[in-house]
């Protein structure tokens, strides 16, 4: 089943062993017959689709949809499609947009509008929209699925888009997929896209769906599990492929102008190692060929600077099958690791955090209390203490911090309480999912948990955003913010989530300098409150443009976006995706609000006026923090502390949250670097192995001009090493030029050459990383030989005393200059 959204952790469970690529003849699609189930499936689809069209026409009646500017467009329910309306607006618009949005629901351009949408707003999303991109890649997965059925007679399983770009489809192909077959798949894909097959949507009963996919046990099982009894589901057809799917999709396969297979692997069906092994094929696609060319350039640069290659070249770390998924850090790698943690410890003190140390192993009772055992036990390393006791290595720190907090009685005067923890974590990732430093089993996070008063929540979230901005600025990362809201299977009540999400929205708007409520540029006289949805983004951008023209800019720092349904099961969160030097996006940090763990661990504090509250009266409302909700005199819908009545709890929920004479704190989960292992992998690629001086494992190397100055060179090396710098000494027999060249290739930040003059004056002759390359380029492009000679002499005289050099190095460490 092609899902509308991919699991962000959907990685292959087992790497496929493909034979060595050999030259192969190009496949002619005309010579390849499709699988036997195609025609029967198509015949049944067409039969049901014809009935659907007749049914839709019989229900037609006039209705209206509104554009963002308020203009109304007349249409007929169950007949008119968004693409027809787009053509009425502009003859070029259908070629620029990929999907419509009616109200807050994405809608196929060729799907008929429904009478329940009468009066709603319609907008059209182009490639600039993240939602449109995800939908485009999802449609491309269907095209890939068609090619896989065609070539292998494959029984398809799932085919989602990937949030970071691209998509995959996994299926039973009967034999492993080989890299030499990529060109065959690409040829079949090109055939499907060139024929511009329309994407057709059909709604059918569960019984009809099970019959339609009786040949495919994967689709059959998914439909049986996910579609309610006597319920309905949608399927999409594009050419020969018919696939159960929620949609939406592009209007035709011809919208995909450039597409290619990128890699393949094997995976377990539903990510369980007891299930059948499937073949997973990944791809990328774009609406323009030039975009694919640009993507290839970025990927080539990424391949050259893969952190695994950098780690090997620079001797930073290694892996061994004796401890799969656990990194062995050599001294140079350990230096990077330690510098980052030391830096964070300095920042922790400035931001009011206190470091704690918590156990690595806990009784499973802890995880049952927190709720993790139900949701996460399969991903924990479990140990048996005796026949009755089960323990598990911790995969996260939050439950342990709750235990520590609950051990002491707290007053409102202590808050906020901020715990930071660099404890080792373990997660039982599947063997095949392990990938360098980016996916490991043993790792460490710059983990922190903030316990605060409810009224401090927004301020603490905003401070957390300012903290991560400070860190990412030093590392040279741009960052993008998204509010991830309640998922299916969440813990806690809707009212708890309403309040939690409200706190995060307010904090995001304050940090980004976005006015909460402002005039709606498309509906004069009305206002809107920015909440990160696509429609709000368009409204805010229009307001920003209008204000800029008027000479009164809004000074919005950045936009944030809504990521609906992607919160953790115990609370909404702010996802932070950083953008590296190659414009790739990665997730490192998070800020997550949690009302559930404080309740599960019965966390509490003494409020300002510690007066014992009377027993809870029948019908009395209670706030999510356990305090009584008492209406204010000025507004009966808001209590005396400004909490909305709609967020208050009643009945059994109120009794459960009520704390006699005490209040519950709010808990915030916070990480900035995230997993240090993953962060270091991203930094290695971001900096292309050229580590800035303050974190570099190769800050300087001492090179004597001859053996006679080796003693002084060692003295210089010991001096700087004793001051805490990573300094090496070249003792090889190579020529001076060769030694300098080797040091340049090894990415030392500074090369310090010493000879007679330096020994006599207790100084060093310094060459800065990259200066040689720059000099060569400047000389190549220059026509002024006299100026070149003067420049060479000037560079050659970069001589400093040992004390001057030490002061310089200390200043570079302090300022964290990224250019050095």
Phi, psi and omega in degrees: 000130180276103182284152181284342182219136179269146171293128183297344179254019182284091178245154180298142182274342181204127182290127181287140178266098181267141177295160181299130183302138176232157178298135182224152178289148179289138181280135173261112183306332181295336183270356185252120179276142179285169180293159184298329185284350183302304189295319178298319180294317179296316181300316181291321178299312183298324178297313181289325181294323179296318178297321180297317180298319179295320179295317181298316182298326182289341182261001188296139172202157184297146176204174179226146171237150182250138172282169182299332180277005178093349180294135180266143178237126180280141179204175179245127177297145178066011178228307183288142176243155179304327182294330176293318179292322179298320179296326179292328179287312180199138181293337180270343186301317181301334179278345182262337185252160185239336183204154176258165174224117180250118190065239176248017184249127175293141189221130176305144177297334183251014178267134182295143177284157184244153186297337178292348181266004181306126178088354181281167180273139175240138175222164184238130187256130178259192186295340179291342181278129177299321179298322179292320179297314180299318179296320179299314180290328176296316177297322179296327177298322177296320179296318176298320178300320178299317179295322180292320175297319184295314185280318189252351191065032190296146170262105187288149176247271181234151181213078182268167167280163176249130183305327181279356178122132179097200188191173170211163168226135177244147187198165171274108182257007181070326177228154179300145178279137180250151179299331180293344181272355181303318183294328176294315180297317179298323179294319179290323176299314181299324178296317181294318181288325182292335181274356174050049178297136176285148170274118182248133184255131180230131175260128182218162182288162178300320181297316179294322180295317179297324178291319183297328184245031181295338181283345188240107184293333181288311178295318182300315181294320180294317178297318180297324182280319192265333181269126181298156176300136183063018180266185182230160176213169179249149173231154180237142175243134168224102184067234182282341184277135171230127191217133174296132185190144176284333184076194358278182181219168174295163184287325176218160177295340180292347178291340179271102185269338182215126183205143179206152173282136183252325181192172174215160178203181172246159184210160175270138176302131182058023175061029177242128187287359175267355182267169179301149177273129180246163175262131181246124180245128181259152178210170175223150181208159180211160177280353178223142181296325181298328179292323177292321178299317179295320179298320179297321179296317180296318180293325178295319177295321179295321180295319180295326184253028178302133184299333179292322177290317180298317180299321179288313182299320185263002177062046185267319185203172178208165174232153180217142183296345177292340176215071185300136179080009179237126186275139170261118184262120172286168182308318182295318178291322179296328178297314179299313180304311183289323179298320179294317180291321177298317179299314180296324179296321177296315181293326179303316181296321180291333182257010173080027178261149175241130182279138176235165175233127183235161184298158177270337187232138181224152170297145183297345177301325178300315184286332175291320178296317183285338183096355182289330184299321180292321187264339195225001189299328181293339181263008179257148171277115186256146180228144178264121176280314173205192184296334185254349188242130177242134176243166176212141173291139187289132173265352177204166186262343193301316180298321179296323178292327176295320178297317180296317181296318185288346183289340182239154176275137186238143174256155179302337183291338184282343192276150002280150174257122185239110178262133173240146187210123175259027183298151179286135180242153179227133174227134187276072178290148176298145184308312184288346181275346182293137184208098178052224178271350186279339177218103186231172177260329180244124183204174180225140179244155169275069190276141176210151176227131183250126174253122185219167174288151180307320182287350178265354190301308183299318180296319180293321177295316180297319177297322177298321178293322178293323178298311182292328176298319179299315182292312184293331177295317178297320182282350178082026180259135161281157178218150182238140186248142177216141176266114179264121188261185189304132178264173171292146180077022181291156170267151175090172184271162177298325181292324174299316181292321177305312183291318180299312181295326178297315179302316183292320178299315180298315181296318179298315180296322179292315180297318182278358181060046178254124177296129185301307180243129181214169183295140178275113184292341182262350180223085183308137180091349180250162178237166174218154176251123184296126181227013174086356179286162182303319182294321178292324178300315180296320180295316181294319179299321178295316178298320179296317180294317180296319181293323179296317178297324182280356180079015179233067185303147181281345178057040175290126183292311177193164178267153170237160189231158178272134176237080191293132174080010185249016177288167174288163185292344182249009176169154176288161184212161171259113177273136181242116178251118180273156178243123184271185184296338179261016176064020174273148181254139180224149175261125178241295187267172176202151170232121189227129180268141185217112173263349187278312181298319176303326179284318181294326180262007177055045179284143182204170175209159177279123180288179184303315177249096185279076178252130183298126180281147177289164176305149183293126179280155178299128178087354180290134178273150182227139176287163181298336180275003177097356180274157179289141176266117180236122184298142177281160181289328184280331183214113182292349181264003180226140180274181186295343178256008177088011180276126181298144179297326183295341179269352183285156181260153178222168176061222182297326179298319180294318180297322182291324183276338186293132178239121186290109177078002181224172177232158177267139174280163171267143179246135178238124174272134185217130171219145180244303175284337185069217175296125179298323179299309180295320180299316180294323176299315180293319179295322179301318181283323179298316180268000179055036178079359179263083186292132174302152188308317188294339181243356189294138174276353179229072185287323181200156174226139180262127180236113175282144182290339177201170183301333183292344181250015181296325180297314178294322179300319179293323177299317179294317180299312181296326180298309183286324178295322179293337177272004174098014181257150181274096186237135180245166178233126179276110180253013184287170179266008182293163176292164181301314180298322179293320179298317179296318180297317179298320180294321177297316181294332180277359175065038170292139179293321180225140173248122182248110181265134180232139178215210185295313181297316182295320180295320181292325185258005183052055183224180177220148175260115192256135174241125184273141180306132178090345183293323180297318179295319180294319180298317181296318180294317179298318181294322180295322184270352184266150177247358183261092184294326179295317178295322179298317181295319179296321180293320179298318180295322180295316179296321183293342182261020176283078184245133179226152174288166180299319180293320178297318180294319179299315179298321179296311180299317180296323178292320178296321177297321184287315184278343181054047180299114183289342182281350183249000000 
